[in-house]
Coordinates of C-alpha atoms in Angstrom, one line a residue:
M1155 CA 95.2 16.4 -47.7
P1156 CA 92.0 15.4 -46.0
G1157 CA 90.6 18.3 -44.3
R1158 CA 90.5 18.4 -40.1
L1159 CA 86.8 17.8 -40.4
E1160 CA 86.2 15.7 -43.1
G1161 CA 83.5 13.4 -43.2
K1162 CA 81.9 15.4 -40.1
V1163 CA 78.6 17.4 -40.4
A1164 CA 78.1 20.7 -37.9
F1165 CA 74.7 22.1 -37.2
I1166 CA 75.5 26.0 -36.7
T1167 CA 72.5 28.4 -36.0
G1168 CA 72.7 32.2 -36.5
A1169 CA 74.7 31.5 -39.7
G1170 CA 72.8 34.1 -42.0
R1171 CA 75.8 36.4 -41.7
G1172 CA 78.3 37.6 -39.4
Q1173 CA 80.0 34.8 -37.3
G1174 CA 77.7 32.1 -37.8
R1175 CA 78.2 32.4 -41.7
A1176 CA 82.0 32.1 -41.0
H1177 CA 81.8 29.5 -39.4
A1178 CA 80.2 27.7 -41.8
V1179 CA 82.4 28.7 -44.4
R1180 CA 85.2 27.8 -42.6
L1181 CA 84.5 24.3 -41.6
A1182 CA 83.1 23.3 -44.8
E1183 CA 86.9 24.4 -46.0
E1184 CA 88.0 21.8 -43.5
G1185 CA 85.4 19.2 -44.7
A1186 CA 82.6 19.5 -43.1
D1187 CA 78.9 19.8 -44.3
V1188 CA 76.7 22.1 -42.4
I1189 CA 73.2 22.3 -41.1
V1190 CA 72.6 25.8 -40.6
T1191 CA 69.3 28.0 -39.6
D1192 CA 68.5 31.9 -38.9
A1193 CA 66.0 33.9 -37.6
P1194 CA 62.4 33.7 -40.1
A1195 CA 61.6 37.3 -38.9
Q1196 CA 63.1 40.7 -37.3
V1197 CA 63.5 39.8 -33.4
E1198 CA 61.5 42.4 -31.8
H1199 CA 62.9 45.3 -29.3
M1200 CA 66.2 45.1 -32.0
N1201 CA 67.9 48.3 -33.6
Y1202 CA 69.4 46.6 -36.3
P1203 CA 68.3 43.8 -38.6
T1204 CA 68.6 40.5 -38.1
A1205 CA 70.0 38.7 -41.0
S1206 CA 67.6 38.3 -44.0
A1207 CA 66.3 35.2 -46.5
G1208 CA 69.2 36.7 -49.0
E1209 CA 71.8 36.6 -46.8
L1210 CA 71.0 33.1 -45.6
A1211 CA 71.2 31.7 -49.0
E1212 CA 74.4 33.2 -49.3
T1213 CA 76.0 31.4 -46.9
V1214 CA 74.7 28.2 -48.8
R1215 CA 76.3 29.7 -51.9
Q1216 CA 79.5 30.1 -50.6
V1217 CA 79.5 26.3 -48.8
E1218 CA 78.4 24.9 -51.8
S1219 CA 81.0 26.9 -54.1
L1220 CA 83.4 24.9 -51.7
G1221 CA 81.6 21.2 -52.9
R1222 CA 79.9 20.2 -49.6
R1223 CA 76.5 19.7 -48.6
I1224 CA 74.3 22.4 -46.9
V1225 CA 71.0 22.3 -45.6
A1226 CA 69.6 25.7 -44.4
G1227 CA 66.2 26.7 -42.7
A1228 CA 64.9 29.8 -41.3
I1229 CA 64.1 28.8 -37.8
D1230 CA 64.1 30.8 -34.5
V1231 CA 66.2 29.2 -32.1
R1232 CA 62.7 30.0 -29.7
D1233 CA 61.0 27.8 -31.3
L1234 CA 62.0 24.5 -30.0
A1235 CA 59.2 22.0 -32.0
G1236 CA 60.3 23.5 -35.0
M1237 CA 64.5 23.4 -34.2
K1238 CA 63.9 19.7 -33.3
A1239 CA 61.8 18.6 -36.6
F1240 CA 64.2 20.5 -39.0
V1241 CA 67.8 19.1 -37.3
S1242 CA 66.3 15.9 -37.2
D1243 CA 65.0 15.8 -40.9
A1244 CA 68.6 17.2 -42.1
V1245 CA 70.6 14.7 -39.9
A1246 CA 68.4 12.1 -41.9
R1247 CA 69.5 13.9 -45.2
L1248 CA 73.5 14.3 -44.3
G1249 CA 73.8 10.8 -42.5
R1250 CA 75.3 12.2 -39.2
L1251 CA 75.9 15.3 -36.7
D1252 CA 79.2 15.2 -34.9
V1253 CA 79.2 19.1 -34.0
I1254 CA 76.8 21.9 -32.5
I1255 CA 77.5 25.3 -32.7
A1256 CA 75.0 27.2 -30.7
N1257 CA 76.1 30.8 -32.4
A1258 CA 72.3 32.5 -32.5
G1259 CA 72.2 35.7 -30.2
I1260 CA 71.0 39.3 -29.8
D1261 CA 72.0 42.3 -28.0
I1262 CA 69.8 45.0 -27.2
T1263 CA 71.7 47.5 -25.4
G1264 CA 71.0 50.9 -22.8
P1265 CA 71.0 51.9 -19.3
W1266 CA 69.5 49.6 -17.0
H1267 CA 66.4 51.3 -16.6
A1268 CA 66.2 51.0 -20.4
Q1269 CA 66.0 47.4 -20.3
T1270 CA 62.5 46.9 -20.3
P1271 CA 61.0 43.7 -19.0
E1272 CA 60.5 42.7 -22.8
I1273 CA 64.3 43.3 -23.6
W1274 CA 65.0 41.6 -20.8
Q1275 CA 62.9 38.4 -21.9
T1276 CA 63.6 38.6 -25.4
T1277 CA 67.2 38.7 -24.8
L1278 CA 67.0 36.2 -22.3
D1279 CA 64.8 33.6 -24.6
V1280 CA 67.3 34.0 -27.9
N1281 CA 70.3 33.8 -26.0
L1282 CA 69.7 31.4 -23.3
T1283 CA 67.0 29.2 -24.0
G1284 CA 67.9 29.5 -27.6
V1285 CA 71.0 27.6 -26.9
Y1286 CA 69.4 25.4 -24.8
N1287 CA 66.7 24.5 -27.3
T1288 CA 69.8 24.6 -29.9
V1289 CA 71.1 21.6 -28.0
L1290 CA 68.0 19.8 -27.5
A1291 CA 67.2 19.9 -30.8
G1292 CA 70.6 18.1 -32.0
V1293 CA 72.1 15.8 -29.1
D1294 CA 70.7 12.6 -30.0
G1295 CA 72.7 12.9 -32.8
L1296 CA 76.0 13.6 -30.9
L1297 CA 74.7 10.3 -29.0
A1298 CA 73.8 8.3 -32.1
A1299 CA 77.3 9.2 -33.8
G1300 CA 79.3 7.8 -30.2
G1301 CA 80.3 12.1 -29.3
G1302 CA 81.3 14.9 -30.8
S1303 CA 81.5 18.6 -29.5
I1304 CA 79.0 21.2 -28.4
I1305 CA 80.3 24.6 -28.9
M1306 CA 78.7 27.7 -27.4
T1307 CA 78.9 31.2 -28.2
S1308 CA 78.9 33.2 -24.9
S1309 CA 80.8 36.6 -24.7
A1310 CA 84.2 38.8 -23.5
N1311 CA 80.6 39.9 -21.3
G1312 CA 80.0 36.2 -20.3
L1313 CA 83.5 36.5 -17.9
K1314 CA 83.2 40.4 -17.0
A1315 CA 79.6 42.1 -17.2
G1316 CA 80.3 45.1 -19.4
P1317 CA 78.0 48.6 -18.8
F1318 CA 74.7 49.3 -20.6
N1319 CA 74.3 45.9 -21.0
M1320 CA 72.3 44.2 -18.0
A1321 CA 70.2 41.8 -20.1
Y1322 CA 73.0 40.3 -22.5
N1323 CA 75.7 40.0 -19.8
V1324 CA 73.3 37.9 -17.6
S1325 CA 72.1 36.2 -21.0
K1326 CA 76.4 35.2 -21.7
F1327 CA 76.9 34.4 -17.7
G1328 CA 74.1 31.8 -18.0
V1329 CA 75.5 30.3 -21.6
V1330 CA 78.8 29.5 -19.6
A1331 CA 77.2 27.8 -16.5
L1332 CA 74.6 25.7 -19.1
A1333 CA 78.1 24.7 -20.6
K1334 CA 79.7 23.6 -17.5
S1335 CA 77.1 21.6 -16.5
L1336 CA 76.9 19.7 -19.6
A1337 CA 80.1 18.9 -19.9
M1338 CA 79.8 17.1 -16.4
E1339 CA 76.6 15.1 -17.6
L1340 CA 78.1 14.5 -21.4
A1341 CA 81.3 13.2 -20.6
K1342 CA 80.9 9.8 -20.4
D1343 CA 78.9 10.2 -23.9
G1344 CA 82.0 11.2 -25.4
I1345 CA 80.6 14.7 -26.1
R1346 CA 82.4 17.6 -25.0
V1347 CA 80.8 21.0 -24.3
N1348 CA 83.0 24.3 -24.8
T1349 CA 82.1 28.0 -24.7
V1350 CA 83.8 30.6 -26.7
H1351 CA 84.2 34.3 -25.9
P1352 CA 84.8 37.0 -28.8
G1353 CA 84.6 41.0 -28.0
S1354 CA 84.2 43.6 -30.3
V1355 CA 83.8 41.4 -33.2
D1356 CA 83.0 43.0 -37.0
T1357 CA 79.7 42.0 -37.8
P1358 CA 76.4 43.9 -38.0
M1359 CA 75.4 42.9 -34.7
G1360 CA 78.7 44.1 -32.9
V1361 CA 78.7 47.2 -34.3
G1362 CA 74.7 48.0 -34.2
A1363 CA 74.5 47.4 -30.6
R1364 CA 77.3 49.6 -29.5
D1365 CA 75.0 52.6 -30.9
G1366 CA 72.9 51.7 -27.8
F1367 CA 75.9 52.5 -25.5
E1368 CA 75.5 56.3 -25.9
P1369 CA 72.8 57.4 -23.6
G1370 CA 74.8 55.2 -20.8
R1371 CA 77.8 57.3 -21.8
E1372 CA 75.6 60.6 -21.4
E1373 CA 74.3 59.3 -18.0
N1374 CA 77.1 57.1 -16.5
P1375 CA 80.7 58.2 -18.4
N1376 CA 83.0 56.9 -15.8
L1377 CA 81.7 53.6 -17.0
Y1378 CA 82.1 53.8 -20.6
G1379 CA 85.7 53.1 -20.2
M1380 CA 85.2 49.7 -19.4
I1381 CA 84.3 49.1 -23.0
T1382 CA 88.1 48.9 -24.4
K1383 CA 90.2 46.2 -25.2
W1384 CA 93.9 46.4 -25.4
M1385 CA 94.2 45.5 -28.8
P1386 CA 93.2 48.0 -31.1
G1387 CA 90.2 47.9 -34.0
L1388 CA 87.3 44.8 -34.6
I1389 CA 87.7 41.7 -34.6
D1390 CA 87.0 39.8 -38.1
P1391 CA 84.5 37.1 -37.7
S1392 CA 87.2 34.4 -39.0
E1393 CA 89.5 34.7 -36.4
I1394 CA 86.6 33.1 -34.1
S1395 CA 85.8 30.3 -36.7
N1396 CA 89.9 29.5 -36.3
L1397 CA 89.1 28.6 -33.0
M1398 CA 85.5 26.7 -34.2
V1399 CA 87.6 24.6 -36.2
Y1400 CA 90.1 23.3 -33.3
L1401 CA 87.0 23.0 -31.1
A1402 CA 85.0 20.8 -33.6
S1403 CA 87.9 18.8 -34.4
D1404 CA 89.3 15.7 -33.0
E1405 CA 92.5 17.6 -31.8
S1406 CA 90.6 19.0 -28.6
K1407 CA 89.4 16.0 -27.9
W1408 CA 90.3 16.4 -24.4
A1409 CA 89.4 20.0 -23.9
T1410 CA 85.4 20.2 -22.5
G1411 CA 83.9 22.7 -19.9
G1412 CA 86.5 25.3 -21.2
A1413 CA 86.1 29.1 -21.6
F1414 CA 88.0 30.2 -24.6
V1415 CA 88.8 33.8 -24.9
V1416 CA 89.0 35.7 -28.2
D1417 CA 88.5 38.9 -27.2
G1418 CA 91.4 41.4 -27.9
G1419 CA 91.9 41.8 -23.9
L1420 CA 88.4 43.3 -23.2
S1421 CA 87.8 40.8 -20.3
S1422 CA 91.2 40.9 -18.9
Y1423 CA 91.1 44.0 -16.7

């Protein structure tokens, strides 16, 4: 039987590892060809490493092992001109574009007074402007295809602000506003726009960001209990990818402007 995404092409950012890689592989399993990017260098101010060239190459290997085509590039989502040029070339090579998954993001945690103006700006530049740039880089392909799906990775923190994570909270709430704004205006073109809200995912970012909570916990222990979900343990990235397949497929043709939550209850209290 053909896969649920047979004949489609998806563009995924932040695909060197973690959720982005899981999405690329899962969509490929369902028949999609993929265009992937990740950062070309360490992003400033982070306390955990960004994906390496070797990790992005491993994503390529895993997708190709499934018999699907993949075009990969080391492009920073803050580089709009670079993103546009790369995606334009990749779409020309693969023939079309149907899905955009704006997944790249960073999380620099710490008490509010440790969230310097530089950390604030870097976080918003990657997590919010980077999502906007991702849409700008790929939307012409969706328009040419007669429609498609844009999926933006927000967070449980895009529904309920979490402590010791001010800049990240703001960026992820902003992603929701961006998605709803675009969903309204692109509906006439057959383009759906939705957000996905993971919580406590077992990725280098999800684990590394927790280190920054400790200073806040010491200063303000009453707030630390807010970083708790009802279901124990970390979420495997593949669990988020299953939702991405649904939103990328024609099964979700009437879903737009929605916020889809996979957070084990983190945002529900």
